[in-house]
CSV table of C-alpha atoms (C1' of nucleotides) in Angstrom, one decimal:
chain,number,residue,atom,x,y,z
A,216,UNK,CA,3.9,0.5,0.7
A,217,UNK,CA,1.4,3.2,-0.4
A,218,UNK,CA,-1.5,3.6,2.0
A,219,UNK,CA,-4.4,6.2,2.0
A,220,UNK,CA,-1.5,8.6,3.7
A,221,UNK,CA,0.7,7.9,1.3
A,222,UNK,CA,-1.7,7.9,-1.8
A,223,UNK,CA,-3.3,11.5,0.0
A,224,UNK,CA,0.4,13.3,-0.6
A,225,UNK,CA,0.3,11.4,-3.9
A,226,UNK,CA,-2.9,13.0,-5.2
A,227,UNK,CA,-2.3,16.8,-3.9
A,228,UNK,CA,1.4,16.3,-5.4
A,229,UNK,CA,-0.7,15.5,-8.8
A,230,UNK,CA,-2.9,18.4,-8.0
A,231,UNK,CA,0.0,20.9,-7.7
A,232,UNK,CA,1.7,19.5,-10.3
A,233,UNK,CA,0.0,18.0,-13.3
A,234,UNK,CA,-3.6,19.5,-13.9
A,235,UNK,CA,-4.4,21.2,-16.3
A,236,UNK,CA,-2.1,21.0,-18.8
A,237,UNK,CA,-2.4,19.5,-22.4
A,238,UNK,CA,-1.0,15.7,-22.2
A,239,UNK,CA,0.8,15.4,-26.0
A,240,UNK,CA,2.0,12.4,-25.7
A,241,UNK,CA,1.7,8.9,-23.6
A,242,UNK,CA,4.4,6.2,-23.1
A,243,UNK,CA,3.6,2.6,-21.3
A,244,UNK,CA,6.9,1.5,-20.0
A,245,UNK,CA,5.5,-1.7,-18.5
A,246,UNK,CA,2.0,-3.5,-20.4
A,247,UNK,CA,1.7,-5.3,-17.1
A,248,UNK,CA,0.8,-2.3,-15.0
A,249,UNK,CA,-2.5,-1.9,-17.3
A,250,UNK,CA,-5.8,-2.5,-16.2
A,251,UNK,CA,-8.3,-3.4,-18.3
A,252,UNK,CA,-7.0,-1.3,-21.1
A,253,UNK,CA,-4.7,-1.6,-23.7
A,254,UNK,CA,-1.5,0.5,-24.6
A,255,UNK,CA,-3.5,2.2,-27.0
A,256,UNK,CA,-6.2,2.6,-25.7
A,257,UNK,CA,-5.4,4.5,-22.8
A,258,UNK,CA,-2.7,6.7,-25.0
A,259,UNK,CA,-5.2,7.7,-27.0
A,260,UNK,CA,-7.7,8.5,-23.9
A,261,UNK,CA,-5.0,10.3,-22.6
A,262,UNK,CA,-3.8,12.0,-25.7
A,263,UNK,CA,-4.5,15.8,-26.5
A,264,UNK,CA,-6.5,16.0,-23.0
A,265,UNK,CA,-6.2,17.3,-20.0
A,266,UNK,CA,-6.3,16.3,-16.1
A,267,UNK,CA,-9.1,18.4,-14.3
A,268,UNK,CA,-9.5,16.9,-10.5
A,269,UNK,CA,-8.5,14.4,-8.8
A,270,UNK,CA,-10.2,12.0,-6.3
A,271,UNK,CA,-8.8,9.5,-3.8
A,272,UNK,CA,-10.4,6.6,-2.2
A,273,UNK,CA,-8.8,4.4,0.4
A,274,UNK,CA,-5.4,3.4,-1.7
A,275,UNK,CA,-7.2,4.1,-4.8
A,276,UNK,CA,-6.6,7.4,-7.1
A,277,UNK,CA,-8.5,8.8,-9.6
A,278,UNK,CA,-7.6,11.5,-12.2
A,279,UNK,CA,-10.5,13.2,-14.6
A,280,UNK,CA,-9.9,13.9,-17.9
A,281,UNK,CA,-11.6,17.0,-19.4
A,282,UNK,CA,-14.0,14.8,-21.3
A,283,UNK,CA,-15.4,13.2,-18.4
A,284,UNK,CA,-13.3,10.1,-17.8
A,285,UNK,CA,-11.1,8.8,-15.1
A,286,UNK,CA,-7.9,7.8,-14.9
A,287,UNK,CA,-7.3,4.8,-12.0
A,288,UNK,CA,-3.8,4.9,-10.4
A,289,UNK,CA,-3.2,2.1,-8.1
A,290,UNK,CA,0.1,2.4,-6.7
A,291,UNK,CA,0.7,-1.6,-5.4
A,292,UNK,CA,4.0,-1.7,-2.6
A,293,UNK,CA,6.4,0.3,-4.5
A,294,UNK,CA,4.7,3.2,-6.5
A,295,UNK,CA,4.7,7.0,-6.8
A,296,UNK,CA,4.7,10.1,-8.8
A,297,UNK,CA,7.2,11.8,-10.1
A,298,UNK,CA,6.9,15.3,-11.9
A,299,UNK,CA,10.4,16.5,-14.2
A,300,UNK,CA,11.6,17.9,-16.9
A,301,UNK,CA,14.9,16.6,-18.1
A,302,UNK,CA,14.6,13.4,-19.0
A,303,UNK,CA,17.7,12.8,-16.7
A,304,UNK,CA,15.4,12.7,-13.6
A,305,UNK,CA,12.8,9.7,-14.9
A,306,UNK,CA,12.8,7.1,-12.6
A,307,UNK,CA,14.0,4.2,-12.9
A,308,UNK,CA,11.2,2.0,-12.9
A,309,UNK,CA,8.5,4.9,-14.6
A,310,UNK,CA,5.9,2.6,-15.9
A,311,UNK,CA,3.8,5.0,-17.5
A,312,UNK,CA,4.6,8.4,-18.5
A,313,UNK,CA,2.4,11.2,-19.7
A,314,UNK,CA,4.3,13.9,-21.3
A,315,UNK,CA,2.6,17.5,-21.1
A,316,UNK,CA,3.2,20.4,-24.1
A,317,UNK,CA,4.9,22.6,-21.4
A,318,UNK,CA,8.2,20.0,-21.9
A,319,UNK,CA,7.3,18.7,-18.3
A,320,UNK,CA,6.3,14.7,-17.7
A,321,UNK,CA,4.8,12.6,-14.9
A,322,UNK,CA,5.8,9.2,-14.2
A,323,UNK,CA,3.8,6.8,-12.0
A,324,UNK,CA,6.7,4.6,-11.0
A,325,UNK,CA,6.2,1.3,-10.1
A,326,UNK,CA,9.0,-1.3,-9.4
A,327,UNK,CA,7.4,-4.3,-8.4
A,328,UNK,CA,4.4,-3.6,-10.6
A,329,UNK,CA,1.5,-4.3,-8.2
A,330,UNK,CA,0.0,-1.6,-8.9
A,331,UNK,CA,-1.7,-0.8,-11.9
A,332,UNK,CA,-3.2,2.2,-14.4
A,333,UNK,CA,-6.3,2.2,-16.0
A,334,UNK,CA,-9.6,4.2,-16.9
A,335,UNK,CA,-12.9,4.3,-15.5
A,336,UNK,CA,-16.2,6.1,-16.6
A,337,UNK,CA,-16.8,6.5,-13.0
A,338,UNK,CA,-14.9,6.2,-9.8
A,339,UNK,CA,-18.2,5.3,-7.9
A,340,UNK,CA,-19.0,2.3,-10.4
A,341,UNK,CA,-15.2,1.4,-9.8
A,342,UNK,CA,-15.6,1.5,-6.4
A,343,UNK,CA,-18.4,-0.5,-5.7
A,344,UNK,CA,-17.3,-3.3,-7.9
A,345,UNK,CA,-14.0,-3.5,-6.1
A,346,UNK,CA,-16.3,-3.7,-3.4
A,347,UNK,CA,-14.1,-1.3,-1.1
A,348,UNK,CA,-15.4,-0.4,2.0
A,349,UNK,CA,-15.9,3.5,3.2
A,350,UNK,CA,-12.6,5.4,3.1
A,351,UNK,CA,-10.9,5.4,6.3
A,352,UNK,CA,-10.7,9.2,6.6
A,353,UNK,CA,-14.6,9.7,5.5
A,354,UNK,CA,-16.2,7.5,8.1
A,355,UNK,CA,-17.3,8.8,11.3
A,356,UNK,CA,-17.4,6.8,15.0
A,357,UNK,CA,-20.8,5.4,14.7
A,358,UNK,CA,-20.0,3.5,11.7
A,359,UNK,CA,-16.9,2.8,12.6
A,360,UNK,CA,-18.2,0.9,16.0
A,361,UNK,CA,-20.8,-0.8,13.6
A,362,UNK,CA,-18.3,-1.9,10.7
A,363,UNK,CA,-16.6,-3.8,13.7
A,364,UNK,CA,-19.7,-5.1,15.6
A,365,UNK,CA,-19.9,-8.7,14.9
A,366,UNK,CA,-16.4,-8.5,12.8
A,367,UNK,CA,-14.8,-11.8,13.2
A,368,UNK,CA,-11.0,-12.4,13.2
A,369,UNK,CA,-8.0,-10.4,14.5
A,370,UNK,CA,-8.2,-6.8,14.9
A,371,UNK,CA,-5.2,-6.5,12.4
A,372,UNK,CA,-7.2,-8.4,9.7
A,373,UNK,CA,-10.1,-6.2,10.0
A,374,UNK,CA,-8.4,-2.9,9.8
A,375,UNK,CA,-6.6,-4.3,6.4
A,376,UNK,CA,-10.0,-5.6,5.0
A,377,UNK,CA,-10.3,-3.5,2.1
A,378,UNK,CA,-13.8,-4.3,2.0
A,379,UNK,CA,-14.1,-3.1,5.1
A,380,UNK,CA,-12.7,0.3,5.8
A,381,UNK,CA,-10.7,1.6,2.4
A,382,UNK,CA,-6.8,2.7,3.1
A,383,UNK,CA,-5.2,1.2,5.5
A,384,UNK,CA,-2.3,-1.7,5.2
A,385,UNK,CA,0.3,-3.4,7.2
A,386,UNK,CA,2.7,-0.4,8.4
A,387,UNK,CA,-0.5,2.2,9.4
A,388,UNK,CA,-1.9,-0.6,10.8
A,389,UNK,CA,0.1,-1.3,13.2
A,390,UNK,CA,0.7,1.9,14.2
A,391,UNK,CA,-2.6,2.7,14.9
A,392,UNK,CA,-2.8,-0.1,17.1
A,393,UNK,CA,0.3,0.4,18.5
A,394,UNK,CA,-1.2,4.0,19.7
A,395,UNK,CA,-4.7,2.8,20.7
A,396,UNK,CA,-2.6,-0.4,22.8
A,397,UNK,CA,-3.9,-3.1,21.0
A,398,UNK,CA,-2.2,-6.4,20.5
A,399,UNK,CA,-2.5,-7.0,16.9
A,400,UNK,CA,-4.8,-10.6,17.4
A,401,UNK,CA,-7.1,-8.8,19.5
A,402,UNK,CA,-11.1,-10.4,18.7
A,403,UNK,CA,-12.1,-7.5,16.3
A,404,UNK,CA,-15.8,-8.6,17.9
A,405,UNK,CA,-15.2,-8.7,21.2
A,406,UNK,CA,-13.7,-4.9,21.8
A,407,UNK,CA,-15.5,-3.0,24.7
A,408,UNK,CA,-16.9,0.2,23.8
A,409,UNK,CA,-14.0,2.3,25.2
A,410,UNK,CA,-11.5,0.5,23.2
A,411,UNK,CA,-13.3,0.6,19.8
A,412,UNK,CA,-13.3,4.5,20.5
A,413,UNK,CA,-9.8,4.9,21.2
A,414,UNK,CA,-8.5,3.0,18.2
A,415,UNK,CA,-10.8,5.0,16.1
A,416,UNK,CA,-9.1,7.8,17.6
A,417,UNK,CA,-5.9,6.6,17.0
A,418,UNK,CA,-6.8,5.7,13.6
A,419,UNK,CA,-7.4,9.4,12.8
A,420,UNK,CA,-4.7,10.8,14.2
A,421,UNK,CA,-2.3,8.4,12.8
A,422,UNK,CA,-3.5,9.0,8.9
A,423,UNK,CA,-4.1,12.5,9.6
A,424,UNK,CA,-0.6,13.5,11.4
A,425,UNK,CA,1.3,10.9,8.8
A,426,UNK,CA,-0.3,13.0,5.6
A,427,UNK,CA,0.7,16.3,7.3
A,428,UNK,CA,4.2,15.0,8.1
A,429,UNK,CA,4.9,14.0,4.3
A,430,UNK,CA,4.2,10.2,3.9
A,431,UNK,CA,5.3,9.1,0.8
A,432,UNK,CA,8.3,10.4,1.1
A,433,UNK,CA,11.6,9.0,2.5
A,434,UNK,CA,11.6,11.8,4.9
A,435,UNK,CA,8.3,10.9,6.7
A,436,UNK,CA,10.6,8.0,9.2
A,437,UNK,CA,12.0,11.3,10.4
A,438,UNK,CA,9.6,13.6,10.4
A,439,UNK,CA,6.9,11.6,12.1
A,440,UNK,CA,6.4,11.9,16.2
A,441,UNK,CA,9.3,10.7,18.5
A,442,UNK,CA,6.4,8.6,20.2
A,443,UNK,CA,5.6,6.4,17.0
A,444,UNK,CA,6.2,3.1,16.3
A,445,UNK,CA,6.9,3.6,12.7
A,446,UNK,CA,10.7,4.5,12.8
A,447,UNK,CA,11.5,1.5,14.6
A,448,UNK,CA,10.5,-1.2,12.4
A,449,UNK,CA,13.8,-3.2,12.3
A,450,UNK,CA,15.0,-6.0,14.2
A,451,UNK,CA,15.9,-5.4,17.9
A,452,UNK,CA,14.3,-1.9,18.0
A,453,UNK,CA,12.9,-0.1,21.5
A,454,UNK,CA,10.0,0.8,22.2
A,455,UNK,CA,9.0,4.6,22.1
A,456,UNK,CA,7.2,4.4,24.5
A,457,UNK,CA,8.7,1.9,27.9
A,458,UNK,CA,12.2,1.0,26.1
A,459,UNK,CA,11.4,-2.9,25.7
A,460,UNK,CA,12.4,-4.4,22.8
A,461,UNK,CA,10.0,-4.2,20.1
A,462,UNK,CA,8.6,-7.4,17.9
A,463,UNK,CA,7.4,-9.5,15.4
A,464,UNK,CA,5.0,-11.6,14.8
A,465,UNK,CA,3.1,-13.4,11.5
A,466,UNK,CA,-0.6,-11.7,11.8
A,467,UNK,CA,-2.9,-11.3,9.3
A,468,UNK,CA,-0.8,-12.9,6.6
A,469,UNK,CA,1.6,-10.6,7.5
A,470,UNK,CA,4.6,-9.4,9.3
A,471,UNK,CA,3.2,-7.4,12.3
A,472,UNK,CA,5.4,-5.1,14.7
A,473,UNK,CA,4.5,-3.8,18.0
A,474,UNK,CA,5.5,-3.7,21.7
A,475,UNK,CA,4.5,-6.9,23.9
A,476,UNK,CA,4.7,-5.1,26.8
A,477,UNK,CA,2.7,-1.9,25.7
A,478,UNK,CA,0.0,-4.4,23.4
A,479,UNK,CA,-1.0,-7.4,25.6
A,480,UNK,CA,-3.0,-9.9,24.4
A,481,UNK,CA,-6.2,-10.1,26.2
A,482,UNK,CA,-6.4,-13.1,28.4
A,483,UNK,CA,-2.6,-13.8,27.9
B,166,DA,C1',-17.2,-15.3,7.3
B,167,DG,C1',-12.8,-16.5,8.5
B,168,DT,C1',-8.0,-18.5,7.5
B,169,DA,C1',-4.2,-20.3,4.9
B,170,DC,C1',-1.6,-20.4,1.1
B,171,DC,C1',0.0,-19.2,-3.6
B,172,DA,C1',1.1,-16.1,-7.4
B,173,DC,C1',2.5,-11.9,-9.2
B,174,DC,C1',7.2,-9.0,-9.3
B,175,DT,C1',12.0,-6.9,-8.3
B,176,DG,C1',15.8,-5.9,-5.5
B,177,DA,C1',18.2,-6.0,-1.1
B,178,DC,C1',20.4,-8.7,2.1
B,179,DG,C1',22.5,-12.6,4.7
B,180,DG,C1',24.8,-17.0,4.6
B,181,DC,C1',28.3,-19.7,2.9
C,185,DT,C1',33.0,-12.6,-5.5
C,186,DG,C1',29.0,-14.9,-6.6
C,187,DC,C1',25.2,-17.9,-6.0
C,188,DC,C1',21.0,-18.9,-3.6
C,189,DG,C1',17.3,-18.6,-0.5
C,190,DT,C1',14.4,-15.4,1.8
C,191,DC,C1',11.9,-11.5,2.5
C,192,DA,C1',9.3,-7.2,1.6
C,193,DG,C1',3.6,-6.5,1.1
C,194,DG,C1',-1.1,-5.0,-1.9
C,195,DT,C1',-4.2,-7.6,-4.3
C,196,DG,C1',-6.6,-11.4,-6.0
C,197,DG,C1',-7.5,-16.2,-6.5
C,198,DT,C1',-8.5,-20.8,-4.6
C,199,DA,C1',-9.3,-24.3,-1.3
C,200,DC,C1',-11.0,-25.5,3.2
DNA sequence: AGTACCACCTGACGGC
DNA sequence: TGCCGTCAGGTGGTAC
């Protein structure tokens, strides 16, 4: 379930942990996580380089190589990173592997295999043919009002429109409108004023306080406030907030929890 | 421009 | 114990 939060601890982790350093050797676990490149092709774009910087965009990550070239890491429901040395500690499901000189290797990890790795000349170009919308950390209130100013649909759909803001899926979703009070069919379109502020609000401090309390990690469902949503999204959960029992509903495709009483439904 | 549905993929879980 | 159906959800495709 890697969202921007998630992918954000994901890239600093890379940052801290895998720049710089001579890549001897690449293994592709799994052919079906490549995009757009072939085993050998990326092994040998990978091969006797190095990382330099790193760059994230909504779910997206990118990794330069010291010639100029990009990695692309998308990380699909069940991906991650993980840096070792003994060969004891690969992952189980380590779909590509870059092993450094210093003995020390990086897996991206993928399970299910949504995700996918390939290269890119540059992360702009791969942007705009993805067609993803402006990063959901980098965009400010004005544009935010706009992006949802004749947005139809439910307010749920639009904040997972990839096209439309960059980084933000099911869970975060509806935690953010959990926090700004928003039942998840909301009329993107029809929000007043005051409620298109406070869910941009909400959206910051959501991503924002989920980065700093370690998402993408098993710990963040413990670490994150008492008042979220987020650790109780199981069957016959309370709310955080009034202590009714939190549900579920089919929104957007997907499996949306929130708090009836708390997130009313205008006109309902 | 929306929605609805399917496919991809693996593993966990519940029912029987 | 084991078999089977269902579900999880990011993306991308198609049909309406």
């Amino acid at each position: 379930m890697p969202e921007l939060p998630d992918v954000e601890n994901y890239r600093r982790y890379l940052d801290a942990k895998a720049l710089h350093k001579k890549i001897d050797h690449v293994e592709v676990g799994n052919t079906k996580i490549l995009r757009g490149v072939s085993r050998k092709k990326l092994a040998s774009a990978l091969e006797g380089r190095k990382l330099e910087k790193s760059r994230r965009h909504g779910k997206q990550l990118f990794a330069r190589l010291d010639n100029g070239e990009w990695l692309t890491l998308h990380f699909g429901m069940t991906g991650y990173l993980a840096y070792f040395e003994d060969m004891d500690d690969e992952p189980r499901h380590d779909r590509l592997r870059v092993d450094f000189s210093n003995r020390h290797h990086l897996a991206f990890a993928n399970q299910r295999m949504f995700g996918g790795a390939g290269l890119t000349p540059d992360p702009d170009r791969f942007i705009e043919r993805k067609k993803l919308g402006p990063d959901a950390l980098d965009i400010d209130r004005k544009a935010f009002r706009e992006l949802l100013n004749g947005r139809g649909g439910q307010i749920k759909s639009a904040l997972m429109d990839q096209q439309l803001i960059a980084g933000i899926g099911n869970v975060y979703s509806d935690e953010i409108l959990f926090h700004a009070r928003l039942h998840p069919k909301t009329a993107a379109g029809k929000l007043q004023a005051k409620q298109v502020d406070s869910l941009y609000r909400a959206m910051r401090r959501v991503l924002e306080t989920a980065i700093d309390r370690g998402a993408g990690t098993e710990e963040v469902t413990r670490r994150v406030p008492k008042s979220w949503l987020l650790p109780h999204r199981k069957d016959g959960a309370r709310c955080p907030r009034c202590a009714g029992k939190v549900a579920t509903m089919k929104a957007a495709g997907r499996t949306a929890y929130y708090c009836p009483s708390c997130q009313k439904q205008p006109g309902k």
